Amino acid sequence: AQSVTQLGSHVSVSEGALVLLRCNYSSSVPPYLFWYVQYPNQGLQLLLKYTSAATLVKGINGFEAEFKKSETSFHLTKPSAHMSDAAEYFCAVSDVERGNKLVFGAGTILRVKS
Amino acid sequence: EPEVTQTPSHQVTQMGQEVILRCVPISNHLYFYWYRQILGQKVEFLVSFYNNEISEKSEIFDDQFSVERPDGSNFTLKIRSTKLEDSAMYFCASSAEGYTDTQYFGPGTRLTVL
């Protein structure tokens, strides 16, 4: 069965600093991976997804993620944090054997300090 | 841009009462999902629905839960007899295709069971 682990429930960075949010997955089949962002009191918005094309995936708002099969990782990065990036970020894997459901990690709350 | 909508945004009910949460998926989408997020916990899959039938459900989705697509636009989640532990944010999602496709999430309905 597919699973996702996000290391670090809270990450704090200074404005302009590199953002790195970690995600490791477990999957018995080639995975389809997603990063979603949740702003306070809002729903989940897709940042980017990996579906077995290029291993480096670019998303919205300057975020990107690299799929590394050898490390079973799909870490999210952004070169320069902005105050508006403060939100909760969820990594998810699509469970293709179970009705296409998304299996989410526990989430990482990103705080951006001025 | 098309979006998933959910009503109501917040529902308060007494334990043992029935509630119906409503969702309008994106119009040309074929796959529909319900997820929930108990405060401070992971987003959890409840059920997926395709071609007018449930394609997968989690262990959470017991006999107290049901889903329906009563017409060409709405997708509903019914909880027959609510329990305190049903208090959560409930998200509806839809996708055009299966596991490789993006699931678009609605803003959620916050259910509070007293």
mmCIF file of C-alpha atoms in Angstrom:
data_model
loop_
_atom_site.group_PDB
_atom_site.id
_atom_site.type_symbol
_atom_site.label_atom_id
_atom_site.label_comp_id
_atom_site.label_asym_id
_atom_site.label_seq_id
_atom_site.Cartn_x
_atom_site.Cartn_y
_atom_site.Cartn_z
ATOM 1 C CA ALA A 1 0.000 0.000 0.000
ATOM 2 C CA GLN A 2 1.105 3.514 -0.685
ATOM 3 C CA SER A 3 2.176 5.849 2.117
ATOM 4 C CA VAL A 4 3.782 9.248 2.545
ATOM 5 C CA THR A 5 6.030 10.625 5.249
ATOM 6 C CA GLN A 6 6.688 14.316 5.633
ATOM 7 C CA LEU A 7 9.668 15.118 7.812
ATOM 8 C CA GLY A 8 9.105 18.132 9.985
ATOM 9 C CA SER A 9 5.636 19.221 11.017
ATOM 10 C CA HIS A 10 6.838 22.844 11.187
ATOM 11 C CA VAL A 11 9.471 24.603 9.109
ATOM 12 C CA SER A 12 10.508 28.204 9.662
ATOM 13 C CA VAL A 13 12.533 30.209 7.143
ATOM 14 C CA SER A 14 13.421 33.844 6.685
ATOM 15 C CA GLU A 15 11.982 35.796 3.817
ATOM 16 C CA GLY A 16 14.273 35.338 0.800
ATOM 17 C CA ALA A 17 15.743 32.077 2.098
ATOM 18 C CA LEU A 18 15.529 28.673 0.479
ATOM 19 C CA VAL A 19 12.445 26.626 1.241
ATOM 20 C CA LEU A 20 12.896 22.848 1.505
ATOM 21 C CA LEU A 21 9.976 20.654 2.540
ATOM 22 C CA ARG A 22 10.702 16.949 2.685
ATOM 23 C CA CYS A 23 8.540 14.102 1.461
ATOM 24 C CA ASN A 24 9.312 10.414 1.241
ATOM 25 C CA TYR A 25 6.932 7.909 -0.224
ATOM 26 C CA SER A 26 6.368 4.189 -0.224
ATOM 27 C CA SER A 27 4.738 2.631 -3.233
ATOM 28 C CA SER A 28 4.549 -0.865 -4.670
ATOM 29 C CA VAL A 29 4.017 0.518 -8.166
ATOM 30 C CA PRO A 30 5.463 3.528 -10.009
ATOM 31 C CA PRO A 31 4.065 6.430 -8.019
ATOM 32 C CA TYR A 32 2.100 9.476 -9.009
ATOM 33 C CA LEU A 33 3.008 12.222 -6.559
ATOM 34 C CA PHE A 34 1.457 15.554 -5.723
ATOM 35 C CA TRP A 35 2.103 18.590 -3.569
ATOM 36 C CA TYR A 36 -0.874 20.571 -2.365
ATOM 37 C CA VAL A 37 -0.955 23.817 -0.373
ATOM 38 C CA GLN A 38 -3.619 24.823 2.119
ATOM 39 C CA TYR A 39 -3.922 28.448 3.164
ATOM 40 C CA PRO A 40 -5.788 29.184 6.400
ATOM 41 C CA ASN A 41 -9.491 28.456 6.145
ATOM 42 C CA GLN A 42 -9.216 27.398 2.515
ATOM 43 C CA GLY A 43 -9.255 24.173 0.556
ATOM 44 C CA LEU A 44 -6.350 22.307 -0.988
ATOM 45 C CA GLN A 45 -4.706 23.811 -4.040
ATOM 46 C CA LEU A 46 -2.429 21.830 -6.315
ATOM 47 C CA LEU A 47 1.144 23.116 -6.462
ATOM 48 C CA LEU A 48 2.597 20.482 -8.769
ATOM 49 C CA LYS A 49 2.447 16.814 -9.710
ATOM 50 C CA TYR A 50 4.766 14.074 -10.933
ATOM 51 C CA THR A 51 3.348 11.515 -13.341
ATOM 52 C CA SER A 52 6.473 9.742 -14.648
ATOM 53 C CA ALA A 53 7.556 12.373 -17.157
ATOM 54 C CA ALA A 54 10.425 14.704 -16.197
ATOM 55 C CA THR A 55 11.883 14.065 -12.749
ATOM 56 C CA LEU A 56 12.131 17.782 -12.009
ATOM 57 C CA VAL A 57 8.642 19.200 -11.851
ATOM 58 C CA LYS A 58 7.891 22.898 -11.845
ATOM 59 C CA GLY A 59 4.749 24.183 -10.217
ATOM 60 C CA ILE A 60 2.985 27.396 -9.417
ATOM 61 C CA ASN A 61 4.354 30.261 -7.316
ATOM 62 C CA GLY A 62 7.994 29.358 -8.064
ATOM 63 C CA PHE A 63 7.890 25.935 -6.391
ATOM 64 C CA GLU A 64 9.478 22.839 -7.838
ATOM 65 C CA ALA A 65 10.046 19.260 -6.755
ATOM 66 C CA GLU A 66 12.435 16.554 -7.802
ATOM 67 C CA PHE A 67 11.468 12.893 -7.989
ATOM 68 C CA LYS A 68 14.313 10.659 -6.834
ATOM 69 C CA LYS A 69 13.450 7.007 -7.164
ATOM 70 C CA SER A 70 16.638 5.802 -5.466
ATOM 71 C CA GLU A 71 15.786 7.845 -2.387
ATOM 72 C CA THR A 72 11.990 7.417 -2.662
ATOM 73 C CA SER A 73 11.753 11.167 -2.213
ATOM 74 C CA PHE A 74 9.810 14.042 -3.698
ATOM 75 C CA HIS A 75 11.050 17.106 -1.823
ATOM 76 C CA LEU A 76 9.528 20.518 -2.491
ATOM 77 C CA THR A 77 11.777 23.543 -2.910
ATOM 78 C CA LYS A 78 11.597 27.231 -3.637
ATOM 79 C CA PRO A 79 14.745 29.322 -4.015
ATOM 80 C CA SER A 80 13.450 32.392 -2.224
ATOM 81 C CA ALA A 81 10.640 32.387 0.317
ATOM 82 C CA HIS A 82 7.976 35.042 0.295
ATOM 83 C CA MET A 83 5.698 35.999 3.159
ATOM 84 C CA SER A 84 2.723 34.820 1.103
ATOM 85 C CA ASP A 85 4.159 31.262 1.084
ATOM 86 C CA ALA A 86 3.183 30.799 4.722
ATOM 87 C CA ALA A 87 0.715 27.908 4.644
ATOM 88 C CA GLU A 88 0.450 24.178 5.240
ATOM 89 C CA TYR A 89 1.893 21.927 2.565
ATOM 90 C CA PHE A 90 0.798 18.357 1.912
ATOM 91 C CA CYS A 91 2.568 15.695 -0.084
ATOM 92 C CA ALA A 92 0.333 12.971 -1.504
ATOM 93 C CA VAL A 93 0.620 9.787 -3.540
ATOM 94 C CA SER A 94 -2.117 8.403 -5.739
ATOM 95 C CA ASP A 95 -3.085 4.873 -4.765
ATOM 96 C CA VAL A 96 -3.717 3.470 -8.199
ATOM 97 C CA GLU A 97 -4.788 0.108 -6.772
ATOM 98 C CA ARG A 98 -7.421 1.631 -4.489
ATOM 99 C CA GLY A 99 -9.789 3.716 -6.552
ATOM 100 C CA ASN A 100 -7.305 6.470 -7.322
ATOM 101 C CA LYS A 101 -7.498 7.851 -3.827
ATOM 102 C CA LEU A 102 -4.864 10.254 -2.625
ATOM 103 C CA VAL A 103 -2.865 9.207 0.420
ATOM 104 C CA PHE A 104 -1.647 12.307 2.214
ATOM 105 C CA GLY A 105 1.271 12.988 4.472
ATOM 106 C CA ALA A 106 0.715 14.669 7.802
ATOM 107 C CA GLY A 107 1.512 18.093 6.403
ATOM 108 C CA THR A 108 4.207 20.678 7.042
ATOM 109 C CA ILE A 109 3.375 24.147 8.266
ATOM 110 C CA LEU A 110 5.692 26.686 6.687
ATOM 111 C CA ARG A 111 6.362 29.877 8.596
ATOM 112 C CA VAL A 112 8.132 32.770 6.856
ATOM 113 C CA LYS A 113 9.837 35.308 9.060
ATOM 114 C CA SER A 114 10.416 38.882 7.957
ATOM 115 C CA GLU B 1 -11.520 28.979 -14.055
ATOM 116 C CA PRO B 2 -13.844 26.111 -13.148
ATOM 117 C CA GLU B 3 -13.874 25.158 -9.485
ATOM 118 C CA VAL B 4 -15.432 22.706 -7.090
ATOM 119 C CA THR B 5 -17.986 24.268 -4.787
ATOM 120 C CA GLN B 6 -19.326 22.980 -1.477
ATOM 121 C CA THR B 7 -22.270 23.923 0.684
ATOM 122 C CA PRO B 8 -22.677 24.743 3.456
ATOM 123 C CA SER B 9 -19.332 26.124 4.530
ATOM 124 C CA HIS B 10 -20.121 25.327 8.151
ATOM 125 C CA GLN B 11 -22.721 22.968 9.598
ATOM 126 C CA VAL B 12 -23.506 22.492 13.258
ATOM 127 C CA THR B 13 -25.642 19.524 14.248
ATOM 128 C CA GLN B 14 -26.655 17.525 17.274
ATOM 129 C CA MET B 15 -25.312 14.029 17.804
ATOM 130 C CA GLY B 16 -27.578 11.456 16.191
ATOM 131 C CA GLN B 17 -28.896 13.814 13.538
ATOM 132 C CA GLU B 18 -28.558 13.259 9.810
ATOM 133 C CA VAL B 19 -26.516 15.662 7.735
ATOM 134 C CA ILE B 20 -26.069 16.037 3.996
ATOM 135 C CA LEU B 21 -23.016 17.765 2.654
ATOM 136 C CA ARG B 22 -23.270 19.016 -0.881
ATOM 137 C CA CYS B 23 -20.711 19.417 -3.609
ATOM 138 C CA VAL B 24 -20.815 20.593 -7.192
ATOM 139 C CA PRO B 25 -17.820 19.086 -9.012
ATOM 140 C CA ILE B 26 -16.269 20.603 -12.112
ATOM 141 C CA SER B 27 -18.742 20.010 -14.915
ATOM 142 C CA ASN B 28 -16.797 17.712 -17.271
ATOM 143 C CA HIS B 29 -15.198 15.632 -14.513
ATOM 144 C CA LEU B 30 -15.999 11.956 -14.148
ATOM 145 C CA TYR B 31 -14.367 10.962 -10.850
ATOM 146 C CA PHE B 32 -15.568 12.240 -7.497
ATOM 147 C CA TYR B 33 -14.137 11.934 -4.014
ATOM 148 C CA TRP B 34 -14.785 12.802 -0.402
ATOM 149 C CA TYR B 35 -11.998 13.339 2.106
ATOM 150 C CA ARG B 36 -12.046 14.550 5.673
ATOM 151 C CA GLN B 37 -9.583 16.291 7.953
ATOM 152 C CA ILE B 38 -10.084 16.098 11.673
ATOM 153 C CA LEU B 39 -8.567 19.135 13.336
ATOM 154 C CA GLY B 40 -4.803 18.719 13.615
ATOM 155 C CA GLN B 41 -4.755 15.438 11.714
ATOM 156 C CA LYS B 42 -4.061 14.187 8.201
ATOM 157 C CA VAL B 43 -6.396 14.540 5.284
ATOM 158 C CA GLU B 44 -8.057 11.105 5.024
ATOM 159 C CA PHE B 45 -9.755 9.490 2.071
ATOM 160 C CA LEU B 46 -13.375 8.472 2.567
ATOM 161 C CA VAL B 47 -14.762 7.362 -0.789
ATOM 162 C CA SER B 48 -14.332 7.566 -4.529
ATOM 163 C CA PHE B 49 -17.190 7.460 -7.027
ATOM 164 C CA TYR B 50 -17.202 6.788 -10.748
ATOM 165 C CA ASN B 51 -19.864 5.858 -13.251
ATOM 166 C CA ASN B 52 -22.589 6.169 -10.617
ATOM 167 C CA GLU B 53 -21.077 3.747 -8.188
ATOM 168 C CA ILE B 54 -18.548 3.629 -5.393
ATOM 169 C CA SER B 55 -15.162 2.514 -6.714
ATOM 170 C CA GLU B 56 -13.362 2.501 -3.384
ATOM 171 C CA LYS B 57 -14.104 3.301 0.233
ATOM 172 C CA SER B 58 -12.041 3.470 3.374
ATOM 173 C CA GLU B 59 -12.677 1.718 6.662
ATOM 174 C CA ILE B 60 -14.014 5.036 7.958
ATOM 175 C CA PHE B 61 -16.825 4.921 5.414
ATOM 176 C CA ASP B 62 -19.150 2.592 7.294
ATOM 177 C CA ASP B 63 -22.896 2.065 7.001
ATOM 178 C CA GLN B 64 -23.544 5.493 8.473
ATOM 179 C CA PHE B 65 -22.136 7.103 5.354
ATOM 180 C CA SER B 66 -23.546 7.187 1.857
ATOM 181 C CA VAL B 67 -22.884 9.114 -1.335
ATOM 182 C CA GLU B 68 -25.120 9.995 -4.201
ATOM 183 C CA ARG B 69 -25.081 11.847 -7.452
ATOM 184 C CA PRO B 70 -28.767 12.761 -7.609
ATOM 185 C CA ASP B 71 -28.533 14.750 -10.820
ATOM 186 C CA GLY B 72 -25.955 15.766 -13.384
ATOM 187 C CA SER B 73 -24.275 18.335 -11.196
ATOM 188 C CA ASN B 74 -24.436 17.531 -7.471
ATOM 189 C CA PHE B 75 -22.487 14.999 -5.441
ATOM 190 C CA THR B 76 -23.593 14.507 -1.859
ATOM 191 C CA LEU B 77 -22.265 12.885 1.288
ATOM 192 C CA LYS B 78 -24.834 11.804 3.854
ATOM 193 C CA ILE B 79 -24.100 10.868 7.434
ATOM 194 C CA ARG B 80 -27.176 9.149 8.838
ATOM 195 C CA SER B 81 -26.580 9.442 12.566
ATOM 196 C CA THR B 82 -23.742 11.766 13.418
ATOM 197 C CA LYS B 83 -21.272 11.071 16.198
ATOM 198 C CA LEU B 84 -19.015 13.480 18.038
ATOM 199 C CA GLU B 85 -16.030 11.989 16.230
ATOM 200 C CA ASP B 86 -17.525 12.947 12.861
ATOM 201 C CA SER B 87 -16.601 16.562 13.591
ATOM 202 C CA ALA B 88 -14.129 17.473 10.860
ATOM 203 C CA MET B 89 -13.591 19.435 7.679
ATOM 204 C CA TYR B 90 -15.021 17.509 4.751
ATOM 205 C CA PHE B 91 -13.538 18.093 1.324
ATOM 206 C CA CYS B 92 -15.047 17.153 -1.978
ATOM 207 C CA ALA B 93 -12.762 16.646 -4.976
ATOM 208 C CA SER B 94 -13.167 15.789 -8.624
ATOM 209 C CA SER B 95 -10.930 14.800 -11.500
ATOM 210 C CA ALA B 96 -11.441 14.433 -15.223
ATOM 211 C CA GLU B 97 -9.664 11.113 -15.417
ATOM 212 C CA GLY B 98 -8.164 8.563 -13.087
ATOM 213 C CA TYR B 99 -5.041 8.292 -11.058
ATOM 214 C CA THR B 100 -2.744 10.435 -13.191
ATOM 215 C CA ASP B 101 -5.074 13.357 -13.204
ATOM 216 C CA THR B 102 -5.233 16.221 -10.767
ATOM 217 C CA GLN B 103 -7.915 16.089 -8.133
ATOM 218 C CA TYR B 104 -9.416 19.530 -7.653
ATOM 219 C CA PHE B 105 -10.620 20.232 -4.149
ATOM 220 C CA GLY B 106 -13.481 22.326 -2.920
ATOM 221 C CA PRO B 107 -13.132 24.764 -0.014
ATOM 222 C CA GLY B 108 -14.580 22.273 2.450
ATOM 223 C CA THR B 109 -17.496 22.032 4.855
ATOM 224 C CA ARG B 110 -16.685 22.265 8.521
ATOM 225 C CA LEU B 111 -18.988 19.870 10.379
ATOM 226 C CA THR B 112 -19.370 20.356 14.109
ATOM 227 C CA VAL B 113 -21.275 17.677 16.025
ATOM 228 C CA LEU B 114 -22.434 18.684 19.503
#
